[in-house]
mmCIF file of C-alpha atoms in Angstrom:
data_model
loop_
_atom_site.group_PDB
_atom_site.id
_atom_site.type_symbol
_atom_site.label_atom_id
_atom_site.label_comp_id
_atom_site.label_asym_id
_atom_site.label_seq_id
_atom_site.Cartn_x
_atom_site.Cartn_y
_atom_site.Cartn_z
ATOM 1 C CA MET E 32 10.918 -24.840 -5.533
ATOM 2 C CA LYS E 33 10.312 -22.476 -8.525
ATOM 3 C CA PRO E 34 10.012 -18.775 -7.848
ATOM 4 C CA ALA E 35 6.185 -18.713 -8.833
ATOM 5 C CA ARG E 36 5.158 -21.219 -6.323
ATOM 6 C CA THR E 37 3.768 -18.299 -3.885
ATOM 7 C CA LEU E 38 0.210 -17.244 -2.702
ATOM 8 C CA LEU E 39 -1.739 -19.169 -4.758
ATOM 9 C CA LEU E 40 -0.095 -22.012 -6.437
ATOM 10 C CA ALA E 41 -1.761 -24.791 -4.324
ATOM 11 C CA ALA E 42 -4.780 -22.310 -4.568
ATOM 12 C CA LEU E 43 -4.183 -22.089 -8.604
ATOM 13 C CA LEU E 44 -7.535 -24.442 -8.776
ATOM 14 C CA ALA E 45 -8.881 -22.939 -5.446
ATOM 15 C CA ALA E 46 -6.961 -19.987 -4.721
ATOM 16 C CA ALA E 47 -4.037 -19.520 -6.960
ATOM 17 C CA GLY E 48 1.137 -15.420 -4.317
ATOM 18 C CA PHE E 49 13.595 -14.831 -1.432
ATOM 19 C CA LEU E 50 17.752 -14.581 -0.543
ATOM 20 C CA PRO E 51 19.338 -12.945 2.244
ATOM 21 C CA THR E 52 21.126 -9.655 1.683
ATOM 22 C CA PRO E 53 23.840 -7.842 3.801
ATOM 23 C CA ALA E 54 22.467 -5.265 6.510
ATOM 24 C CA PRO E 55 24.004 -2.169 4.742
ATOM 25 C CA PHE E 56 21.609 -2.823 1.853
ATOM 26 C CA LEU E 57 18.530 -2.434 4.241
ATOM 27 C CA ALA E 58 16.404 0.888 3.874
ATOM 28 C CA ARG E 59 15.816 2.282 7.128
ATOM 29 C CA ALA E 60 13.108 4.710 8.314
ATOM 30 C CA ASP E 61 13.916 7.831 10.549
ATOM 31 C CA ASP E 62 12.849 5.932 13.695
ATOM 32 C CA GLY E 63 15.590 3.242 13.334
ATOM 33 C CA LYS E 64 13.321 0.708 11.810
ATOM 34 C CA VAL E 65 13.510 -0.813 8.192
ATOM 35 C CA ASP E 66 11.146 1.017 5.925
ATOM 36 C CA LEU E 67 8.811 -1.471 3.889
ATOM 37 C CA GLN E 68 6.498 1.375 2.837
ATOM 38 C CA GLY E 69 5.278 1.611 -0.618
ATOM 39 C CA GLU E 70 4.365 -0.698 -3.634
ATOM 40 C CA TRP E 71 6.017 -4.079 -4.200
ATOM 41 C CA THR E 72 5.360 -6.157 -7.308
ATOM 42 C CA THR E 73 6.548 -9.464 -8.739
ATOM 43 C CA ASP E 74 7.306 -10.179 -12.480
ATOM 44 C CA CYS E 75 4.709 -12.293 -14.170
ATOM 45 C CA LEU E 76 5.803 -15.747 -13.024
ATOM 46 C CA THR E 77 4.886 -19.232 -14.320
ATOM 47 C CA ILE E 78 3.097 -21.703 -12.148
ATOM 48 C CA GLY E 79 1.071 -24.842 -12.398
ATOM 49 C CA ARG E 80 1.761 -28.028 -14.450
ATOM 50 C CA ASN E 81 4.356 -27.746 -17.249
ATOM 51 C CA ASP E 82 4.452 -23.890 -16.372
ATOM 52 C CA ARG E 83 1.440 -23.335 -18.311
ATOM 53 C CA HIS E 84 -0.294 -20.414 -16.123
ATOM 54 C CA GLY E 85 1.191 -16.979 -15.007
ATOM 55 C CA ILE E 86 0.874 -15.005 -11.498
ATOM 56 C CA VAL E 87 1.471 -11.480 -10.581
ATOM 57 C CA THR E 88 1.436 -10.309 -6.808
ATOM 58 C CA ARG E 89 1.443 -6.872 -5.965
ATOM 59 C CA ILE E 90 1.734 -5.660 -2.076
ATOM 60 C CA THR E 91 1.206 -2.187 -1.124
ATOM 61 C CA ILE E 92 2.199 -1.019 2.537
ATOM 62 C CA HIS E 93 1.160 2.386 3.556
ATOM 63 C CA GLY E 94 0.757 3.432 7.283
ATOM 64 C CA GLY E 95 0.768 0.278 8.742
ATOM 65 C CA ARG E 96 -1.690 -1.104 6.486
ATOM 66 C CA MET E 97 -0.632 -4.173 4.412
ATOM 67 C CA HIS E 98 -2.595 -4.737 1.126
ATOM 68 C CA ALA E 99 -1.706 -7.808 -1.350
ATOM 69 C CA ILE E 100 -3.199 -8.817 -4.453
ATOM 70 C CA SER E 101 -2.357 -11.994 -6.273
ATOM 71 C CA GLN E 102 -3.903 -12.368 -9.869
ATOM 72 C CA ILE E 103 -3.696 -15.728 -11.652
ATOM 73 C CA TYR E 104 -3.981 -15.938 -15.448
ATOM 74 C CA ALA E 105 -4.789 -18.803 -17.565
ATOM 75 C CA ARG E 106 -1.407 -18.293 -19.772
ATOM 76 C CA ASN E 107 2.071 -18.167 -18.865
ATOM 77 C CA GLY E 108 2.367 -14.624 -20.490
ATOM 78 C CA CYS E 109 -0.251 -13.216 -17.911
ATOM 79 C CA GLN E 110 -3.161 -13.206 -20.222
ATOM 80 C CA GLN E 111 -6.697 -14.183 -19.503
ATOM 81 C CA PRO E 112 -7.303 -13.684 -15.594
ATOM 82 C CA THR E 113 -8.908 -16.521 -13.752
ATOM 83 C CA VAL E 114 -8.788 -16.272 -9.834
ATOM 84 C CA GLN E 115 -7.806 -13.309 -7.899
ATOM 85 C CA VAL E 116 -6.875 -13.459 -4.012
ATOM 86 C CA ARG E 117 -6.902 -10.329 -1.996
ATOM 87 C CA TYR E 118 -5.154 -9.822 1.541
ATOM 88 C CA GLU E 119 -5.976 -6.887 4.074
ATOM 89 C CA GLY E 120 -4.049 -6.852 7.122
ATOM 90 C CA THR E 121 -1.984 -4.252 9.852
ATOM 91 C CA LEU E 122 1.643 -4.130 9.793
ATOM 92 C CA ASP E 123 3.662 -4.019 13.035
ATOM 93 C CA GLY E 124 7.455 -4.258 13.576
ATOM 94 C CA GLY E 125 10.056 -3.415 11.004
ATOM 95 C CA LEU E 126 13.237 -3.733 13.238
ATOM 96 C CA LYS E 127 16.657 -4.909 11.977
ATOM 97 C CA ASP E 128 17.636 -8.383 12.952
ATOM 98 C CA HIS E 129 20.867 -9.829 11.414
ATOM 99 C CA GLY E 130 20.507 -8.253 8.166
ATOM 100 C CA SER E 131 16.633 -8.874 7.897
ATOM 101 C CA LEU E 132 13.789 -7.313 9.324
ATOM 102 C CA LEU E 133 11.605 -8.601 11.687
ATOM 103 C CA PHE E 134 7.468 -7.889 11.474
ATOM 104 C CA ALA E 135 4.265 -9.256 12.152
ATOM 105 C CA HIS E 136 0.889 -8.675 10.477
ATOM 106 C CA THR E 137 -2.470 -9.117 11.592
ATOM 107 C CA VAL E 138 -5.203 -10.573 8.954
ATOM 108 C CA SER E 139 -8.274 -8.265 8.581
ATOM 109 C CA ALA E 140 -9.660 -10.129 5.282
ATOM 110 C CA ILE E 141 -8.751 -12.815 2.704
ATOM 111 C CA THR E 142 -11.028 -12.900 -0.057
ATOM 112 C CA MET E 143 -10.977 -15.297 -3.555
ATOM 113 C CA THR E 144 -12.437 -13.999 -6.632
ATOM 114 C CA PRO E 145 -12.806 -16.352 -9.621
ATOM 115 C CA ASN E 146 -12.679 -14.486 -12.984
ATOM 116 C CA ASP E 147 -13.797 -17.183 -15.289
ATOM 117 C CA GLY E 148 -16.847 -19.293 -15.955
ATOM 118 C CA ASP E 149 -15.087 -22.421 -15.893
ATOM 119 C CA VAL E 150 -13.181 -21.815 -12.688
ATOM 120 C CA VAL E 151 -16.650 -20.955 -11.136
ATOM 121 C CA ALA E 152 -17.787 -24.563 -12.478
ATOM 122 C CA HIS E 153 -14.820 -26.215 -11.168
ATOM 123 C CA TYR E 154 -15.120 -24.547 -7.706
ATOM 124 C CA ASN E 155 -19.176 -25.272 -7.289
ATOM 125 C CA GLY E 156 -18.304 -29.010 -8.481
ATOM 126 C CA ASP E 157 -15.536 -29.560 -5.869
ATOM 127 C CA PRO E 158 -16.458 -27.263 -2.646
ATOM 128 C CA LYS E 159 -14.674 -29.576 -0.261
ATOM 129 C CA GLY E 160 -11.605 -29.403 -2.232
ATOM 130 C CA THR E 161 -10.783 -26.328 -4.572
ATOM 131 C CA GLY E 162 -14.170 -24.642 -3.065
ATOM 132 C CA CYS E 163 -12.867 -23.908 -0.058
ATOM 133 C CA GLY E 164 -15.639 -25.750 1.747
ATOM 134 C CA LEU E 165 -17.740 -23.148 0.176
ATOM 135 C CA SER E 166 -20.567 -23.529 -2.372
ATOM 136 C CA GLY E 167 -22.466 -21.005 -4.719
ATOM 137 C CA TRP E 168 -19.546 -19.412 -6.264
ATOM 138 C CA LYS E 169 -19.950 -16.798 -8.930
ATOM 139 C CA GLU E 170 -18.045 -14.852 -11.566
ATOM 140 C CA ASN E 171 -16.403 -12.097 -10.180
ATOM 141 C CA ILE E 172 -17.812 -12.191 -7.036
ATOM 142 C CA PRO E 173 -15.463 -12.559 -3.787
ATOM 143 C CA PHE E 174 -15.905 -14.863 -1.464
ATOM 144 C CA ASP E 175 -14.007 -14.689 2.247
ATOM 145 C CA VAL E 176 -11.757 -17.404 2.286
ATOM 146 C CA ASP E 177 -9.823 -16.773 5.843
ATOM 147 C CA GLY E 178 -9.498 -19.377 8.278
ATOM 148 C CA ARG E 179 -10.678 -21.882 5.057
ATOM 149 C CA THR E 180 -8.619 -24.506 3.418
ATOM 150 C CA CYS E 181 -8.478 -24.052 -0.221
ATOM 151 C CA ALA E 182 -6.747 -27.075 -1.819
ATOM 152 C CA ALA E 183 -3.374 -27.538 0.267
ATOM 153 C CA ILE E 184 -3.436 -24.079 1.582
ATOM 154 C CA THR E 185 -5.137 -23.519 5.116
ATOM 155 C CA PHE E 186 -5.285 -19.401 5.476
ATOM 156 C CA ALA E 187 -5.223 -18.083 8.666
ATOM 157 C CA ARG E 188 -8.303 -16.535 10.411
ATOM 158 C CA LYS E 189 -9.276 -12.786 10.433
ATOM 159 C CA GLY E 190 -7.615 -11.485 13.445
ATOM 160 C CA GLU E 191 -4.669 -13.934 13.598
ATOM 161 C CA THR E 192 -1.368 -12.363 13.984
ATOM 162 C CA LEU E 193 1.467 -13.890 11.745
ATOM 163 C CA PHE E 194 5.342 -13.503 12.485
ATOM 164 C CA ASP E 195 7.370 -12.655 9.579
ATOM 165 C CA ARG E 196 10.911 -11.491 8.302
ATOM 166 C CA ALA E 197 11.972 -9.565 5.076
ATOM 167 C CA TRP E 198 15.096 -8.905 3.259
ATOM 168 C CA ILE E 199 15.580 -5.614 1.319
ATOM 169 C CA ASP E 200 18.248 -5.187 -1.539
ATOM 170 C CA GLY E 201 18.074 -1.893 -2.873
ATOM 171 C CA ASN E 202 14.462 -2.182 -4.785
ATOM 172 C CA ARG E 203 14.298 -5.739 -4.014
ATOM 173 C CA LEU E 204 12.143 -7.551 -1.384
ATOM 174 C CA ARG E 205 11.742 -11.059 -0.403
ATOM 175 C CA PHE E 206 9.648 -12.306 2.687
ATOM 176 C CA ALA E 207 10.429 -15.481 4.722
ATOM 177 C CA ALA E 208 6.707 -16.433 5.093
ATOM 178 C CA PHE E 209 4.209 -14.417 3.273
ATOM 179 C CA PRO E 210 2.061 -15.422 1.116
ATOM 180 C CA LEU E 211 3.010 -19.072 0.908
ATOM 181 C CA LYS E 212 3.031 -19.979 4.779
ATOM 182 C CA TRP E 213 0.030 -19.097 7.309
ATOM 183 C CA SER E 214 0.810 -21.023 10.410
ATOM 184 C CA ASN E 215 3.485 -18.812 11.816
ATOM 185 C CA ARG E 216 1.360 -17.661 14.847
ATOM 186 C CA SER E 217 4.115 -17.101 17.320
ATOM 187 C CA PRO E 218 7.960 -15.347 17.157
ATOM 188 C CA ASP E 219 9.298 -18.827 17.467
ATOM 189 C CA ASP E 220 7.352 -19.764 14.399
ATOM 190 C CA ARG E 221 9.318 -17.105 12.364
ATOM 191 C CA PRO E 222 11.084 -18.476 9.501
ATOM 192 C CA GLN E 223 14.849 -17.861 9.443
ATOM 193 C CA SER E 224 15.210 -18.079 5.691
ATOM 194 C CA PRO E 225 13.734 -16.028 2.760
ATOM 195 C CA LEU E 226 11.344 -17.649 -0.074
ATOM 196 C CA GLU E 227 12.763 -17.166 -3.450
ATOM 197 C CA THR E 228 9.959 -14.958 -4.900
ATOM 198 C CA VAL E 229 11.393 -11.367 -5.406
ATOM 199 C CA TYR E 230 9.089 -8.127 -5.040
ATOM 200 C CA TYR E 231 10.566 -5.070 -7.082
ATOM 201 C CA ARG E 232 9.607 -1.731 -5.640
ATOM 202 C CA THR E 233 7.183 0.189 -8.275
ATOM 203 C CA SER E 234 6.103 3.010 -6.301
ATOM 204 C CA TYR E 235 6.742 4.731 -2.754
#
């Protein structure tokens, strides 16, 4: 799986978006927890058939709040925005566990916004598939998609808590589930291995 297969690969037409590291590289907060605070951003990654599209995901964590934006682009150099997906949630945990850190996040909102007229027409033309079971899509107007199935992705519902883990190596962050997996609703469902996508610290 290529690094770009993250939050919105299956959602590219409906919603568009890691390796273990040794424990000494984990940044630790004063209370003994690992510190995820700050802004983390991917490179411009390629997705879609023949890698023809691009995606950038930015995650911001401050004061127990988690905010993520995945922006999909028509071109693989990340030009011409087509779809944006936003995630809002609350964060809990951050305890070290065998070189990773354990945390959970609870969904506050997941929205999707088409930024292109052709995408709007596509969603409205296939409401049960790429349209997430919704109709009346409009350009640059966000729609709530929490709990809905968009193409191959079924997003978690508002209020659901998802269990995840992360790895930090210097200014690099990887997750085990977010934002690709949305069914990890108990500690036993928490994945053990990191996804491929790397987020780089862009701000504290």
